[in-house]
Tab-separated table of C-alpha atoms and ligand atoms in Angstrom:
chain	number	residue	atom	x	y	z
I	1	MET	CA	137.237	142.680	200.008
I	2	ALA	CA	139.324	143.902	203.316
I	3	ASN	CA	142.431	144.719	201.207
I	4	GLU	CA	140.707	147.415	198.720
I	5	TRP	CA	140.359	149.719	201.630
I	6	ASN	CA	143.794	149.308	203.061
I	7	VAL	CA	147.487	150.979	202.078
I	8	GLY	CA	148.625	148.523	199.140
I	9	GLN	CA	146.802	145.435	198.333
I	10	LYS	CA	149.222	143.040	198.188
I	11	GLU	CA	149.395	140.031	199.683
I	12	SER	CA	152.567	138.717	200.211
I	13	GLY	CA	153.707	139.866	203.562
I	14	LEU	CA	155.528	143.492	203.947
I	15	LYS	CA	158.140	143.307	201.309
I	16	GLU	CA	156.968	145.421	198.490
I	17	GLU	CA	157.552	148.492	196.850
I	18	THR	CA	157.829	151.339	199.264
I	19	GLU	CA	154.613	153.971	198.866
I	20	TYR	CA	155.216	157.905	199.690
I	21	ALA	CA	153.228	159.343	202.045
I	22	VAL	CA	152.790	162.471	203.630
I	23	VAL	CA	151.683	162.643	207.210
I	24	VAL	CA	149.231	165.455	209.083
I	25	GLY	CA	148.855	166.606	212.363
I	26	VAL	CA	146.615	168.733	214.317
I	27	VAL	CA	148.347	170.290	217.779
I	28	GLN	CA	144.899	170.417	219.677
I	29	ARG	CA	143.932	172.906	223.037
I	30	GLY	CA	146.172	171.464	225.694
I	31	GLN	CA	148.822	169.905	223.131
I	32	THR	CA	152.222	170.576	223.175
I	33	GLU	CA	153.665	170.856	219.705
I	34	GLU	CA	156.352	168.663	221.312
I	35	GLN	CA	153.654	166.165	221.381
I	36	VAL	CA	152.190	166.200	218.333
I	37	THR	CA	156.144	165.554	216.964
I	38	GLU	CA	155.782	162.165	218.974
I	39	TYR	CA	153.097	161.336	217.546
I	40	LEU	CA	154.098	162.123	214.015
I	41	ASP	CA	157.706	160.374	214.848
I	42	GLU	CA	155.469	156.813	215.711
I	43	LEU	CA	152.521	157.760	213.096
I	44	GLU	CA	156.042	157.471	210.800
I	45	PHE	CA	156.883	154.330	212.076
I	46	LEU	CA	153.440	152.655	211.680
I	47	ALA	CA	153.416	154.228	207.861
I	48	GLU	CA	156.791	152.203	207.749
I	49	THR	CA	155.598	149.438	208.856
I	50	ALA	CA	152.821	149.157	206.334
I	51	GLY	CA	155.276	149.560	203.874
I	52	ALA	CA	154.962	153.844	203.187
I	53	LYS	CA	157.956	156.099	203.390
I	54	THR	CA	157.046	159.265	204.343
I	55	VAL	CA	158.767	162.786	202.568
I	56	LYS	CA	156.492	165.486	204.205
I	57	ARG	CA	154.567	166.633	207.727
I	58	PHE	CA	152.227	169.130	207.980
I	59	VAL	CA	151.077	170.551	211.157
I	60	GLN	CA	148.607	173.064	212.193
I	61	LYS	CA	146.954	174.602	215.797
I	62	LEU	CA	144.254	174.773	215.728
I	63	ASP	CA	141.773	174.357	218.700
I	64	HIS	CA	139.494	171.333	217.472
I	65	PRO	CA	140.015	169.198	214.108
I	66	ASP	CA	137.789	171.311	211.057
I	67	ASN	CA	134.846	168.569	210.581
I	68	ARG	CA	135.073	169.223	207.096
I	69	THR	CA	138.924	169.030	206.101
I	70	PHE	CA	140.233	167.980	209.799
I	71	VAL	CA	142.774	170.877	209.156
I	72	GLY	CA	142.082	174.121	208.656
I	73	SER	CA	141.113	174.895	204.539
I	74	GLY	CA	143.961	176.998	203.625
I	75	LYS	CA	145.874	174.021	205.406
I	76	ALA	CA	144.067	172.067	202.773
I	77	LYS	CA	145.038	173.485	200.031
I	78	GLU	CA	148.320	174.044	201.068
I	79	ILE	CA	149.009	169.634	201.128
I	80	ALA	CA	147.051	169.686	197.846
I	81	ASP	CA	149.357	172.129	195.985
I	82	TYR	CA	152.395	169.449	197.753
I	83	VAL	CA	150.709	166.467	196.461
I	84	ASP	CA	150.148	167.674	193.327
I	85	GLN	CA	153.513	169.150	192.803
I	86	HIS	CA	155.261	165.374	194.164
I	87	GLU	CA	153.810	162.529	191.726
I	88	ASP	CA	155.813	160.006	193.714
I	89	VAL	CA	152.865	160.682	197.265
I	90	SER	CA	150.135	158.587	196.633
I	91	MET	CA	148.543	158.954	200.404
I	92	VAL	CA	148.045	161.264	203.060
I	93	ILE	CA	147.987	159.777	206.547
I	94	PHE	CA	145.708	161.741	209.353
I	95	ASP	CA	147.019	161.207	213.112
I	96	ASP	CA	143.503	160.706	214.113
I	97	ASP	CA	140.165	159.610	213.269
I	98	LEU	CA	138.113	160.346	209.853
I	99	SER	CA	135.014	160.609	208.854
I	100	GLY	CA	133.895	159.472	206.206
I	101	LYS	CA	132.702	162.594	204.848
I	102	GLN	CA	136.409	164.029	206.003
I	103	VAL	CA	137.559	161.222	203.691
I	104	ASN	CA	135.856	162.157	200.756
I	105	ILE	CA	136.203	165.737	201.291
I	106	LEU	CA	140.089	165.460	201.774
I	107	GLU	CA	140.423	163.014	198.645
I	108	GLU	CA	138.564	164.626	196.240
I	109	GLU	CA	140.931	167.925	196.689
I	110	MET	CA	144.178	165.901	197.254
I	111	LYS	CA	143.512	163.078	194.659
I	112	VAL	CA	145.401	160.623	196.333
I	113	LYS	CA	144.539	158.673	199.271
I	114	ILE	CA	143.717	159.643	202.396
I	115	ILE	CA	144.231	156.597	205.715
I	116	ASP	CA	144.252	157.734	209.280
I	117	ARG	CA	145.359	156.903	212.209
I	118	SER	CA	143.202	153.301	212.687
I	119	THR	CA	143.009	152.472	208.801
I	120	LEU	CA	146.647	152.409	209.163
I	121	ILE	CA	146.786	150.079	212.575
I	122	LEU	CA	144.187	148.064	210.948
I	123	ASP	CA	146.003	147.304	208.052
I	124	ILE	CA	149.093	146.395	209.725
I	125	PHE	CA	147.113	144.317	211.667
I	126	ALA	CA	145.981	142.485	208.645
I	127	ARG	CA	149.110	142.244	207.055
I	128	ARG	CA	150.590	140.396	209.958
I	129	ALA	CA	147.739	137.997	210.979
I	130	GLN	CA	148.598	134.882	210.608
I	131	SER	CA	146.352	132.271	212.557
I	132	ALA	CA	142.323	132.392	211.233
I	133	GLN	CA	142.046	133.961	214.934
I	134	ALA	CA	143.952	136.701	214.405
I	135	LYS	CA	142.596	137.429	211.272
I	136	THR	CA	139.181	136.756	212.005
I	137	GLN	CA	139.704	139.296	214.402
I	138	VAL	CA	141.175	141.923	212.321
I	139	GLU	CA	138.478	141.809	209.955
I	140	LEU	CA	135.960	141.665	211.993
I	141	ALA	CA	137.710	145.206	213.361
I	142	GLN	CA	137.692	146.430	209.938
I	143	MET	CA	134.127	145.425	209.603
I	144	GLN	CA	133.202	147.478	212.062
I	145	TYR	CA	135.512	150.344	211.201
I	146	LEU	CA	134.471	151.070	207.767
I	147	LEU	CA	130.492	150.952	208.793
I	148	PRO	CA	129.712	153.768	210.205
I	149	ARG	CA	132.239	155.833	207.441
I	150	LEU	CA	130.383	153.950	204.906
I	151	ARG	CA	128.426	157.185	203.697
I	152	GLY	CA	130.191	159.472	202.060
I	153	LEU	CA	133.543	156.714	200.934
I	154	TRP	CA	132.585	155.570	197.456
I	155	THR	CA	131.294	152.557	196.819
I	156	HIS	CA	133.993	149.621	197.691
I	157	LEU	CA	131.768	146.764	197.283
I	158	GLU	CA	130.989	146.747	193.333
I	159	ARG	CA	132.092	143.302	192.830
I	160	GLN	CA	131.129	142.236	195.455
I	161	ARG	CA	127.281	143.561	194.976
I	162	GLY	CA	125.267	141.189	192.258
I	163	GLY	CA	124.311	138.158	192.765
I	164	ILE	CA	121.299	136.405	192.998
I	165	GLY	CA	118.760	137.803	196.171
I	166	MET	CA	121.477	140.816	196.728
I	167	ARG	CA	119.977	143.570	195.579
I	168	GLY	CA	116.012	144.549	195.839
I	169	PRO	CA	114.342	146.869	194.022
I	170	GLY	CA	114.810	150.930	194.815
I	171	GLU	CA	117.382	150.194	197.487
I	172	THR	CA	120.344	152.964	197.092
I	173	GLU	CA	123.956	151.331	196.675
I	174	ILE	CA	124.944	152.191	200.254
I	175	GLU	CA	121.992	150.643	201.605
I	176	THR	CA	122.999	147.750	199.662
I	177	ASP	CA	126.849	148.259	200.624
I	178	ARG	CA	125.580	148.632	204.597
I	179	ARG	CA	124.108	145.116	204.407
I	180	ILE	CA	127.119	143.409	202.927
I	181	VAL	CA	129.112	145.253	205.779
I	182	ARG	CA	126.174	144.330	208.580
I	183	ASP	CA	126.464	140.193	206.880
I	184	LYS	CA	129.506	140.577	206.814
I	185	ILE	CA	129.921	141.316	210.402
I	186	SER	CA	127.561	139.160	212.028
I	187	LYS	CA	129.581	135.635	210.433
I	188	LEU	CA	132.343	136.969	211.438
I	189	LYS	CA	131.343	137.591	214.982
I	190	LYS	CA	129.752	134.120	214.768
I	191	ASP	CA	133.658	132.353	213.198
I	192	LEU	CA	135.089	134.617	216.218
I	193	ALA	CA	132.382	133.098	218.737
I	194	LYS	CA	133.605	129.348	217.732
I	195	ILE	CA	137.271	130.067	217.518
I	196	ASP	CA	137.182	131.930	220.846
I	197	LYS	CA	135.250	129.063	222.217
I	198	GLN	CA	138.000	126.724	221.030
I	199	ALA	CA	140.787	128.318	222.634
I	200	GLU	CA	139.057	129.494	226.112
I	201	THR	CA	138.306	125.071	226.174
I	202	ARG	CA	141.851	124.757	225.656
I	203	ARG	CA	143.010	127.137	227.626
I	204	LYS	CA	140.907	125.579	230.565
I	205	GLY	CA	142.834	121.763	229.532
I	206	ARG	CA	146.231	123.470	230.931
I	207	ASP	CA	147.400	122.166	233.865
I	208	ALA	CA	147.063	123.952	237.616
I	209	MET	CA	150.301	126.141	236.526
I	210	VAL	CA	151.257	129.609	237.156
I	211	ARG	CA	150.901	131.684	234.543
I	212	VAL	CA	153.018	134.563	233.752
I	213	ALA	CA	152.649	137.115	230.456
I	214	LEU	CA	154.830	139.817	228.513
I	215	VAL	CA	153.172	142.686	228.070
I	216	GLY	CA	153.822	145.724	227.422
I	217	TYR	CA	153.857	148.536	224.064
I	218	THR	CA	154.847	147.230	220.429
I	219	ASN	CA	158.690	146.540	219.608
I	220	VAL	CA	159.741	146.620	223.695
I	221	GLY	CA	161.294	143.548	222.877
I	222	LYS	CA	158.817	140.884	224.409
I	223	SER	CA	159.484	138.454	221.972
I	224	THR	CA	163.049	138.523	221.915
I	225	LEU	CA	162.659	138.222	225.583
I	226	MET	CA	160.033	135.143	225.365
I	227	ASN	CA	162.801	133.501	223.245
I	228	LEU	CA	165.454	133.841	225.764
I	229	LEU	CA	163.186	133.151	228.619
I	230	THR	CA	161.964	130.080	226.960
I	231	LYS	CA	164.745	129.228	224.109
I	232	SER	CA	161.673	129.117	221.799
I	233	ASP	CA	161.795	130.741	218.244
I	234	VAL	CA	159.126	133.435	218.197
I	235	PHE	CA	159.246	136.233	215.068
I	236	ALA	CA	160.950	139.273	216.410
I	237	GLU	CA	161.841	142.483	214.166
I	238	ASN	CA	162.219	145.743	214.524
I	239	LYS	CA	158.750	147.036	213.122
I	240	LEU	CA	155.265	147.357	214.728
I	241	PHE	CA	153.149	144.707	215.953
I	242	ALA	CA	155.483	141.928	215.222
I	243	THR	CA	153.613	139.474	217.069
I	244	LEU	CA	149.837	139.197	216.808
I	245	ASP	CA	149.139	135.996	217.931
I	246	THR	CA	149.529	134.875	221.726
I	247	THR	CA	152.952	132.264	222.235
I	248	VAL	CA	152.390	130.220	225.314
I	249	ARG	CA	155.345	128.101	226.358
I	250	LYS	CA	155.676	125.987	229.604
I	251	VAL	CA	159.299	126.899	230.950
I	252	ALA	CA	160.517	125.443	234.799
I	253	TYR	CA	163.583	127.096	236.499
I	254	GLU	CA	164.758	125.601	239.095
I	255	GLY	CA	162.070	122.856	238.680
I	256	ILE	CA	159.722	124.894	238.791
I	257	PRO	CA	157.747	124.971	235.890
I	258	PHE	CA	155.017	128.089	234.797
I	259	LEU	CA	153.566	129.055	231.758
I	260	LEU	CA	154.811	132.170	229.941
I	261	THR	CA	152.882	134.195	227.420
I	262	ASP	CA	154.054	136.308	224.754
I	263	THR	CA	151.450	139.015	223.456
I	264	VAL	CA	150.445	141.160	221.018
I	265	GLY	CA	152.221	144.616	221.671
I	266	PHE	CA	149.974	148.146	223.199
I	267	ILE	CA	149.826	151.103	221.392
I	268	ARG	CA	148.333	154.726	221.816
I	269	LYS	CA	144.996	155.082	220.264
I	270	LEU	CA	144.616	151.465	219.803
I	271	PRO	CA	141.115	151.405	217.419
I	272	HIS	CA	138.385	150.458	220.314
I	273	HIS	CA	137.128	147.880	217.607
I	274	LEU	CA	140.125	145.818	217.770
I	275	ILE	CA	140.261	145.842	221.399
I	276	GLU	CA	137.165	144.386	221.283
I	277	SER	CA	137.661	142.188	218.939
I	278	PHE	CA	141.625	140.816	220.315
I	279	ARG	CA	139.576	140.132	223.674
I	280	SER	CA	140.346	136.766	223.394
I	281	THR	CA	143.991	137.252	222.732
I	282	LEU	CA	143.874	139.807	226.022
I	283	ASP	CA	142.431	137.054	227.916
I	284	GLU	CA	145.383	135.221	227.746
I	285	VAL	CA	146.821	138.451	230.325
I	286	LYS	CA	143.291	138.618	231.952
I	287	GLU	CA	143.827	134.711	233.013
I	288	SER	CA	147.623	135.541	233.958
I	289	ASP	CA	149.037	135.316	237.344
I	290	ILE	CA	152.093	137.709	237.231
I	291	LEU	CA	152.490	140.108	234.460
I	292	LEU	CA	156.346	141.171	233.401
I	293	HIS	CA	155.744	145.005	232.094
I	294	VAL	CA	158.628	145.246	229.095
I	295	VAL	CA	159.556	148.761	228.535
I	296	ASP	CA	161.417	149.886	226.328
I	297	VAL	CA	163.987	152.208	228.180
I	298	ALA	CA	166.055	153.691	225.734
I	299	HIS	CA	162.724	155.317	223.899
I	300	PRO	CA	162.595	158.864	224.395
I	301	GLN	CA	158.474	158.647	225.317
I	302	TYR	CA	158.930	155.487	227.622
I	303	ASP	CA	156.787	156.935	230.311
I	304	ASP	CA	153.776	157.688	228.405
I	305	GLN	CA	154.342	154.851	226.414
I	306	ILE	CA	154.132	153.127	230.264
I	307	ARG	CA	151.147	155.297	230.952
I	308	THR	CA	149.351	154.319	227.646
I	309	VAL	CA	149.887	150.104	229.049
I	310	GLN	CA	148.686	151.152	232.324
I	311	THR	CA	145.883	152.419	231.141
I	312	LEU	CA	144.807	149.552	229.322
I	313	LEU	CA	145.654	147.290	231.769
I	314	LYS	CA	143.351	148.599	234.303
I	315	GLU	CA	140.823	149.191	231.118
I	316	MET	CA	141.051	145.152	231.369
I	317	ASN	CA	140.881	144.797	235.105
I	318	CYS	CA	144.665	143.852	235.811
I	319	GLN	CA	146.373	146.861	237.421
I	320	ASP	CA	146.486	144.814	241.053
I	321	LYS	CA	148.342	141.838	239.338
I	322	PRO	CA	152.062	141.210	240.940
I	323	THR	CA	154.048	142.995	238.127
I	324	LEU	CA	157.600	143.695	237.404
I	325	LEU	CA	158.457	146.793	235.298
I	326	VAL	CA	161.237	145.018	233.217
I	327	PHE	CA	163.538	148.148	231.789
I	328	ASN	CA	164.598	146.400	228.413
I	329	LYS	CA	167.277	147.532	225.981
I	330	ILE	CA	169.316	149.068	228.280
I	331	ASP	CA	173.036	149.241	226.280
I	332	LEU	CA	170.695	151.062	223.718
I	333	PHE	CA	170.033	153.439	226.475
I	334	ARG	CA	174.109	153.715	227.460
I	335	GLU	CA	174.970	154.125	224.049
I	336	ARG	CA	172.313	157.255	223.587
I	337	ASN	CA	172.681	158.599	227.136
I	338	TYR	CA	175.881	158.094	228.199
I	339	ASP	CA	178.976	160.414	227.966
I	340	MET	CA	181.649	158.643	226.849
I	341	TYR	CA	183.978	159.358	229.577
I	342	LEU	CA	181.511	158.427	232.171
I	343	ASP	CA	183.024	155.654	234.462
I	344	GLN	CA	182.113	152.557	235.134
I	345	ASP	CA	181.159	153.955	239.025
I	346	GLY	CA	179.126	156.473	237.572
I	347	ARG	CA	176.938	153.961	234.898
I	348	GLU	CA	176.055	152.602	237.624
I	349	GLU	CA	174.968	155.469	239.787
I	350	VAL	CA	173.105	156.547	237.214
I	351	GLU	CA	171.304	153.191	236.325
I	352	THR	CA	170.827	152.731	240.570
I	353	ASP	CA	169.125	156.352	241.136
I	354	LEU	CA	167.255	155.533	237.729
I	355	THR	CA	165.419	152.262	239.219
I	356	LYS	CA	164.931	153.550	242.077
I	357	GLY	CA	163.001	157.012	240.031
I	358	LEU	CA	161.429	154.497	237.873
I	359	GLN	CA	159.975	152.182	241.158
I	360	ALA	CA	158.702	155.241	242.690
I	361	GLU	CA	157.468	157.062	239.637
I	362	PHE	CA	154.990	153.835	238.608
I	363	GLY	CA	154.897	152.274	241.311
I	364	GLN	CA	156.190	148.860	240.669
I	365	GLU	CA	159.511	146.556	241.162
I	366	ALA	CA	161.772	147.784	238.075
I	367	LEU	CA	164.456	146.147	236.822
I	368	LEU	CA	167.174	147.349	233.820
I	369	LEU	CA	168.065	144.593	231.593
I	370	SER	CA	169.030	143.836	228.248
I	371	ALA	CA	167.772	141.228	226.004
I	372	GLU	CA	170.743	142.509	223.304
I	373	THR	CA	173.515	141.706	225.510
I	374	LYS	CA	171.283	139.258	228.229
I	375	GLU	CA	172.944	141.844	231.031
I	376	ASN	CA	170.845	141.280	233.568
I	377	LEU	CA	168.854	138.213	232.514
I	378	ASP	CA	170.232	136.138	235.205
I	379	VAL	CA	168.907	139.114	237.838
I	380	LEU	CA	164.786	138.702	235.716
I	381	ARG	CA	164.791	134.466	236.286
I	382	GLN	CA	165.920	134.663	239.467
I	383	ARG	CA	163.788	137.153	240.371
I	384	LEU	CA	160.676	135.697	238.166
I	385	THR	CA	161.376	132.280	240.221
I	386	GLU	CA	160.741	133.963	243.544
I	387	LEU	CA	157.218	135.292	242.397
I	388	VAL	CA	156.032	132.482	240.809
I	389	LYS	CA	156.814	130.122	243.718
I	390	GLU	CA	155.175	132.882	245.913
I	391	GLU	CA	152.395	132.763	243.238
I	392	TYR	CA	152.308	128.856	243.708
I	393	GLN	CA	151.861	128.803	247.205
I	394	GLN	CA	148.934	131.321	247.581
I	395	THR	CA	146.976	130.059	244.147
I	396	TYR	CA	148.069	126.135	244.245
I	397	PRO	CA	149.436	125.110	247.606
I	398	TYR	CA	148.962	121.439	246.850
I	399	VAL	CA	151.666	122.077	243.884
I	400	ALA	CA	153.898	123.903	245.687
I	401	LYS	CA	154.715	121.244	248.718
I	402	GLN	CA	156.072	119.099	245.781
I	403	TRP	CA	158.750	121.612	246.166
U	501	GTP	N1	169.366	146.989	221.037
U	501	GTP	C1	168.598	146.604	222.033
U	501	GTP	N2	167.244	146.002	220.887
U	501	GTP	C2	166.363	145.302	221.281
U	501	GTP	C3	166.630	144.683	222.494
U	501	GTP	N3	165.721	143.683	222.669
U	501	GTP	C4	165.122	143.600	221.621
U	501	GTP	N4	165.707	144.398	220.871
U	501	GTP	C5	165.243	144.817	219.532
U	501	GTP	O1	163.792	145.522	219.400
U	501	GTP	C6	163.088	145.241	218.355
U	501	GTP	C7	161.697	144.281	218.864
U	501	GTP	O2	161.515	143.464	219.199
U	501	GTP	P1	160.597	142.420	219.211
U	501	GTP	O3	160.815	141.289	220.441
U	501	GTP	O4	159.834	142.083	218.179
U	501	GTP	O5	159.581	143.446	220.502
U	501	GTP	P2	157.726	143.346	220.747
U	501	GTP	O6	158.124	143.630	222.164
U	501	GTP	O7	157.627	141.561	220.491
U	501	GTP	O8	157.366	143.836	219.428
U	501	GTP	P3	155.406	143.618	218.587
U	501	GTP	O9	155.560	142.446	218.485
U	501	GTP	O10	155.645	144.287	217.335
U	501	GTP	O11	154.862	144.068	219.918
U	501	GTP	C8	163.491	143.947	217.852
U	501	GTP	O12	164.525	144.479	216.344
U	501	GTP	C9	164.815	143.387	218.383
U	501	GTP	O13	166.582	142.870	218.181
U	501	GTP	C10	167.708	145.145	223.290
U	501	GTP	O14	167.527	144.842	224.710
U	501	GTP	N5	168.552	146.295	223.014
U	502	MG	MG1	156.430	140.638	219.781
């Protein structure tokens, strides 16, 4: 049933027929137009990851989103007219969360699927989920997201209903739907508790070893780095949320072993139900000793992305762990920012200044590198080995004595 309210319904992975979408954003009080343009760039990338091509954007300045139509009624009519004139368009995507009532009113007016940011993220997660744990986590988040929005949405659960004992006399459809969703939520919670327990036991069973976690915004190159640092084969691609399941590998540099973990990427406005249900996955981050915070330095909003990640890490009480800011994709940064006449000395100067500036701005040790060209990878390895050694001396001095 989760698929019924998702974008697209095929289960065959991400390669399916392209759908065409319109995206809508509101410049609210305190926001700049520029910011909203960046948000919509990201929303389009999310849509692309979900298999939709964006053909048009609508932006409106409003102090607050309208509680019936999100945008003003005039703008809603303009969007409806556009959709009406462009038969290919099968959905309208809003950059903020919508209530069930808003979805219902907008669907009535625009006659196509109405999707919000959380739904889109949940949909991508649902398609990406591989393990039983990830699948259960995503489905739980989807159900929790759906529950308060059932009123106003048309009844999706027609086919699920029925069957002996499912429907009492006089019970309204919405109550039946709510009950189905609530039952499903409690079942998923139970399933997840069992799976989380197993994961916890597995984590506890690991040797006394220093743990390092790759964290960061989605699509910055965490898995690519994981593969290079561990010579393994974790799935990486230029789409959002390529990784949902954590991968842990044992690595040894200079004969000193440690565990390296690749984790799910963060994003602005991550639905909070998702964070809650991914708690066990994120525990890998919480229980690690050292963080490699990977950043895509070629991304125009990398500083916003760093702040998003730092805020989430703070919420998880991880802000005080030894952290290395790994500014990845320096090759792409050069391609995008350097004048072709800038010579080697000039480049070095720019990069030294950049590193210093970044360290000062974010208060953490910074390193520029490229997972693509492997430039500075040796520096990362070396610095990481030093940090791991220090950690052993503090946390596992008896183990450290061996070296
Ligand atoms: N140009 C360039 N591209 C890179 C570099 N490192 C990674 N990429 C590309 O960036 C894209 C995302 O890489 P991933 O390793 O999947 O990123 P991730 O952080 O694991 O992403 P999620 O799992 O989605 O959070 C891929 O297309 C990589 O090939 C780099 O140093 N330079
Ligand atoms: Mg990844």
